[in-house]
Tab-separated table of C-alpha atoms and ligand atoms in Angstrom:
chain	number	residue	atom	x	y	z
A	1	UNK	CA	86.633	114.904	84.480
A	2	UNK	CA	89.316	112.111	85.606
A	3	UNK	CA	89.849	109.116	83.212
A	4	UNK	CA	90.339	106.109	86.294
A	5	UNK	CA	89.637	103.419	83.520
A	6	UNK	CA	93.558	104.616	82.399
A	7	UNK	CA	94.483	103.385	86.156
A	8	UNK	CA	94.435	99.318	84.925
A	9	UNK	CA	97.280	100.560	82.224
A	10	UNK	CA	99.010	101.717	84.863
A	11	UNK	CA	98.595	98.802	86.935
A	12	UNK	CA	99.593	96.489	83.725
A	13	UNK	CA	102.814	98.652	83.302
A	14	UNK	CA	103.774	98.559	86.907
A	15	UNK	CA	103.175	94.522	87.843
A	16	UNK	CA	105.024	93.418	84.270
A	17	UNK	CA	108.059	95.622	85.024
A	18	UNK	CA	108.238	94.687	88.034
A	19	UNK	CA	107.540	98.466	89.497
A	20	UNK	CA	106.822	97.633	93.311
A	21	UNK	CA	103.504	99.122	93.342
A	22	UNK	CA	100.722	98.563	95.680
A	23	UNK	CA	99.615	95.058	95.829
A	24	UNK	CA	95.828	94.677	95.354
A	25	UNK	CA	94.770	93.774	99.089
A	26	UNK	CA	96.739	96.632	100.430
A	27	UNK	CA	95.161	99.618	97.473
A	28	UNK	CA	92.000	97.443	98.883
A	29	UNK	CA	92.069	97.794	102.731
A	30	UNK	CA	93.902	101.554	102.195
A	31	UNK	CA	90.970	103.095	99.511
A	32	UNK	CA	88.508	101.766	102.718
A	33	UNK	CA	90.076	103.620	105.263
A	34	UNK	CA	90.673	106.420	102.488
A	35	UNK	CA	86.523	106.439	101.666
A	36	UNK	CA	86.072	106.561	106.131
A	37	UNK	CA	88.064	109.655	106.285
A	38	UNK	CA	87.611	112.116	103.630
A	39	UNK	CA	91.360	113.645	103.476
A	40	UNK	CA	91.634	116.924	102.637
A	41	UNK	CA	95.981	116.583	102.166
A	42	UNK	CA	97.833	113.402	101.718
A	43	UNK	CA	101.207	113.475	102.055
A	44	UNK	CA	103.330	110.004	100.443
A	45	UNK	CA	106.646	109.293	100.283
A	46	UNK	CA	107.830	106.822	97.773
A	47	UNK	CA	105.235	107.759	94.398
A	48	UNK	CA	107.209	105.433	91.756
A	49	UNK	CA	104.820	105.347	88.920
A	50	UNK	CA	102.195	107.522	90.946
A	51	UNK	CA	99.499	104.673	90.982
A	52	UNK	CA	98.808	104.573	94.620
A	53	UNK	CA	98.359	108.280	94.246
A	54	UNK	CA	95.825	108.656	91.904
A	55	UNK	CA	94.068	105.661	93.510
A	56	UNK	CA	94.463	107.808	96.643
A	57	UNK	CA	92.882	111.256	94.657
A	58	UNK	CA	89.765	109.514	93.893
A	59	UNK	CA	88.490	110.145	97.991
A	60	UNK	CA	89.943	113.267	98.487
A	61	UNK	CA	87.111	115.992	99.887
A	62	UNK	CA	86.502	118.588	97.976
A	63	UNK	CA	89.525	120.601	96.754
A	64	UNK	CA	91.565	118.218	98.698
A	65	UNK	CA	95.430	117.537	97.378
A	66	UNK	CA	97.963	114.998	97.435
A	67	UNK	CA	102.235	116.173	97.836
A	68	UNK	CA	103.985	112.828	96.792
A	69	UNK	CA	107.845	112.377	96.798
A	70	UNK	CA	109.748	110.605	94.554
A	71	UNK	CA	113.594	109.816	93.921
A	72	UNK	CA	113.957	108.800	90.763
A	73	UNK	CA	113.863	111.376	88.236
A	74	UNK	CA	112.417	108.535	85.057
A	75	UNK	CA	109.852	107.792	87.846
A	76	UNK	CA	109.049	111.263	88.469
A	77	UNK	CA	108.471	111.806	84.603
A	78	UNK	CA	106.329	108.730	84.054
A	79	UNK	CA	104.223	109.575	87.356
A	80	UNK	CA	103.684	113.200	85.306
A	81	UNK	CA	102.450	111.849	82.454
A	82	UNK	CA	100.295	109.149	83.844
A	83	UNK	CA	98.543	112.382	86.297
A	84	UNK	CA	98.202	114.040	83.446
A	85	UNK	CA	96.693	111.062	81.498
A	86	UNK	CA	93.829	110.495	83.866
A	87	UNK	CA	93.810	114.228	84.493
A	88	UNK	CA	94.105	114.743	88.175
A	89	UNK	CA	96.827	117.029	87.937
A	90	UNK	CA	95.303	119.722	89.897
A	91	UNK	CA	94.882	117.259	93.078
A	92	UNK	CA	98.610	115.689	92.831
A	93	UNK	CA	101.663	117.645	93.257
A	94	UNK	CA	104.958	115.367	92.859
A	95	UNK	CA	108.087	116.401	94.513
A	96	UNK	CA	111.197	115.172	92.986
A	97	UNK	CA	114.065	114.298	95.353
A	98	UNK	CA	115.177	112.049	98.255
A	99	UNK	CA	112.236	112.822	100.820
A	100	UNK	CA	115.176	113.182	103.741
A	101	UNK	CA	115.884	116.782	101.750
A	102	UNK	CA	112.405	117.466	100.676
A	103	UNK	CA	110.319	116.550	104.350
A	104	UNK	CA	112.194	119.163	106.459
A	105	UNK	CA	111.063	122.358	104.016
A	106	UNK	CA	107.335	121.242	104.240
A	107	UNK	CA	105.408	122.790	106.990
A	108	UNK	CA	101.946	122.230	106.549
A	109	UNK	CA	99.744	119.382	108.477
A	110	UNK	CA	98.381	116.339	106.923
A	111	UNK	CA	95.500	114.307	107.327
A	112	UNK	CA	97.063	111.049	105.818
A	113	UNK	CA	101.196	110.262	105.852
A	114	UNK	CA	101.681	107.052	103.764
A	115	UNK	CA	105.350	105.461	104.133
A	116	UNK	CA	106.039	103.634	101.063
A	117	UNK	CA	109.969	104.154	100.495
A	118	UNK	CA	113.166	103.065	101.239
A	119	UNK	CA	113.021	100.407	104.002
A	120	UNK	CA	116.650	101.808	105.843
A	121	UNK	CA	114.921	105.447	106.341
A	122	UNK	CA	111.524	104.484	108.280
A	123	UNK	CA	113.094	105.520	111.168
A	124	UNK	CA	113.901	109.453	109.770
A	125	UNK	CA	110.515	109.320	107.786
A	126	UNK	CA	108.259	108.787	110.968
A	127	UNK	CA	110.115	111.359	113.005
A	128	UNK	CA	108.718	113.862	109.882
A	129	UNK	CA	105.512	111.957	109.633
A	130	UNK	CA	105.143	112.588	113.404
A	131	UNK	CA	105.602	116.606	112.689
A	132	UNK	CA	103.549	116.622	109.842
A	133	UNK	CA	100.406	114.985	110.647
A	134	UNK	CA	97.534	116.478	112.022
A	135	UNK	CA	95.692	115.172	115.801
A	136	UNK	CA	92.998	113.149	114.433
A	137	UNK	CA	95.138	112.392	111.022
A	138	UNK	CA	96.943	108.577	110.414
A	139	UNK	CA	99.831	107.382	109.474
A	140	UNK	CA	100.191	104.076	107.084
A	141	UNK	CA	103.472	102.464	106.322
A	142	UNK	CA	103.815	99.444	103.937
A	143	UNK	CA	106.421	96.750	103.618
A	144	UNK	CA	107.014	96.808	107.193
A	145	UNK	CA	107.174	93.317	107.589
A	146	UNK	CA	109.605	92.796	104.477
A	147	UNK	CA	108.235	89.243	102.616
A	148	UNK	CA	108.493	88.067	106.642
A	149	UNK	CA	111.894	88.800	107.174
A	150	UNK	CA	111.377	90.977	109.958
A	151	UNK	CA	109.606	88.617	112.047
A	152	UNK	CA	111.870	85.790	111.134
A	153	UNK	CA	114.174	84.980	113.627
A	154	UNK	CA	117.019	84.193	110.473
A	155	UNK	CA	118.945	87.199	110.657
A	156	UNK	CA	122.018	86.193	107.994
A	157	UNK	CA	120.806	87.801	105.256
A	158	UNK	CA	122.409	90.696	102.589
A	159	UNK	CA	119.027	92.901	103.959
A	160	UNK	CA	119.402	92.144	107.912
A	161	UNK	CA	120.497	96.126	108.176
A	162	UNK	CA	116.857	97.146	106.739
A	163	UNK	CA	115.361	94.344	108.424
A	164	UNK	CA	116.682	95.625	112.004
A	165	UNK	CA	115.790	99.211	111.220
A	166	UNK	CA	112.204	97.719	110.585
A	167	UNK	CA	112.032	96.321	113.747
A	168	UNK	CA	112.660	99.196	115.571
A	169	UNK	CA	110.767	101.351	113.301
A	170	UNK	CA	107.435	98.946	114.176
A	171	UNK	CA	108.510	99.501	117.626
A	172	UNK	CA	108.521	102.896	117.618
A	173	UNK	CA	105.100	103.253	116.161
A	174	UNK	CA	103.805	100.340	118.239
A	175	UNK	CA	105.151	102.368	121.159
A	176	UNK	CA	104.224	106.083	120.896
A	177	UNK	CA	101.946	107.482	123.445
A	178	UNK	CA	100.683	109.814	120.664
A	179	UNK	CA	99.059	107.093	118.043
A	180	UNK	CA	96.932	104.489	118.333
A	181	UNK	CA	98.507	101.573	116.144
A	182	UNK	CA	97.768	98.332	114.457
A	183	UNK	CA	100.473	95.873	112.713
A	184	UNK	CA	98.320	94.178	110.056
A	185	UNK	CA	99.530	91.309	107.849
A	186	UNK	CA	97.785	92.346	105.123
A	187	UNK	CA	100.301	92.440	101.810
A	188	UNK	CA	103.865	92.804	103.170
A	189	UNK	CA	103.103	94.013	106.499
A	190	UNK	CA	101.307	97.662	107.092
A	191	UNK	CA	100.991	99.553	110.105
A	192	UNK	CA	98.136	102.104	110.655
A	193	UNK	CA	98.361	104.312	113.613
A	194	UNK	CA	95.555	106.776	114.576
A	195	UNK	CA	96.794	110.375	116.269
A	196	UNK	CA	95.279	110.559	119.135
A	197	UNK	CA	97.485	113.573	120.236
B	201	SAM	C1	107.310	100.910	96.806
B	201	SAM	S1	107.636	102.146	95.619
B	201	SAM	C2	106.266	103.230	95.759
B	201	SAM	C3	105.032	102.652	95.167
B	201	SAM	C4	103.857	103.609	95.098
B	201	SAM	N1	103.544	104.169	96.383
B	201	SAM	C5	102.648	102.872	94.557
B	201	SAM	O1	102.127	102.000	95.268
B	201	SAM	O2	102.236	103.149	93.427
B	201	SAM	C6	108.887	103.044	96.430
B	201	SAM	C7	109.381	104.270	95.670
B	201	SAM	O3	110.098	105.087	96.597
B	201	SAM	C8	111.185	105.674	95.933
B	201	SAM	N2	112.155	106.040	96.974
B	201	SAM	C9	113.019	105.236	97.640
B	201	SAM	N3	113.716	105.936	98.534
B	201	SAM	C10	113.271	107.219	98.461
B	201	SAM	C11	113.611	108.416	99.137
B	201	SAM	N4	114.558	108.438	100.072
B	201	SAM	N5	112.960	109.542	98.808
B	201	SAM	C12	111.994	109.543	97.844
B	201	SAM	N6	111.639	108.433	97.158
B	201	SAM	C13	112.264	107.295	97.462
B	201	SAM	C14	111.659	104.585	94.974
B	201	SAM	O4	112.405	105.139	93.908
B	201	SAM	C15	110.348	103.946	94.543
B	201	SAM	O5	109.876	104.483	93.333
């Protein structure tokens, strides 16, 4: 049986050191669309602590798993032993590495791709979201509108590279004649695009 009560620790650990973990609206308005579709795979890049992911395990069907990339090797470990700690370790599996090395080696199709990494590699990661997903699957990125940068017509600042490649990234999605796609101000900016071929 999975202990989700240990979930607010994790929560708690994340938000006081300053881990950027899913704000609350955006676990909110994700879980809902989560609890619509039933996935049988997830596939996220960007796990940090893994508290999205084990949110995410709770509506996986039956038998249903979750592959989850992470960078940072201290992340990786604490994401471990917070799986194992509410005992879902049988529905997460945690890749460690940059996701640009890990996404071309996986070959199976998901029903859910959730962006939640480094804003500068949108770009690569929904060209391997786009290969990945299954017709009828989504794809959510967060952060997409970086704390309104990106539609901000100020374009001075140290992140105006990530900010551009944000921009084109929403265009991409916004564009694709294979998804049907929503920009939604909902924490800092999320897209959600249905695959409609
Ligand atoms: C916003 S946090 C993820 C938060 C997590 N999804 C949650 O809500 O609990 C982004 C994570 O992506 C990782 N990351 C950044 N670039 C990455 C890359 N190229 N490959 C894999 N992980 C990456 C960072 O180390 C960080 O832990």
């Amino acid at each position: 049986m999975a202990n989700y009560e240990f979930l607010t620790e994790i929560e708690k650990y994340g938000r006081e050191n300053k881990i950027p973990i899913l704000l609350d609206e955006t676990l909110d308005y994700i879980t809902n669309k989560l609890s619509e579709i039933k996935p049988h795979r997830i596939l996220e890049i960007g796990t940090a602590i893994g508290f999205s992911a084990i949110n995410f395990s709770k509506y996986l069907d039956e038998g249903g798993r979750i592959d989850t990339i992470e960078i940072e090797s201290l992340r990786v470990e604490q994401a471990l032993e917070n799986i194992e700690k509410v005992g879902v370790q049988d529905k997460i599996r945690v890749l460690e590495g940059d996701a640009l090395d890990i996404l071309p080696y996986l070959n199976e199709k998901y029903d859910v791709v959730f962006i939640d990494a480094s804003k500068g590699k949108y770009n690569e990661f929904f060209e391997h979201a786009l290969r990945l997903v299954k017709v009828g699957g989504w794809i959510i990125a967060d952060n997409v509108l970086y704390k309104g940068m990106v539609m901000s017509d100020y374009n001075k600042h140290k992140q105006r590279t990530a900010v551009n490649k944000l921009r084109t990234f929403i265009d991409s999605v916004m564009e694709n004649e294979r998804l049907e796609s929503e920009l939604l101000e909902i924490g800092d900016g999320l897209t959600v695009s249905h695959v409609i071929k």
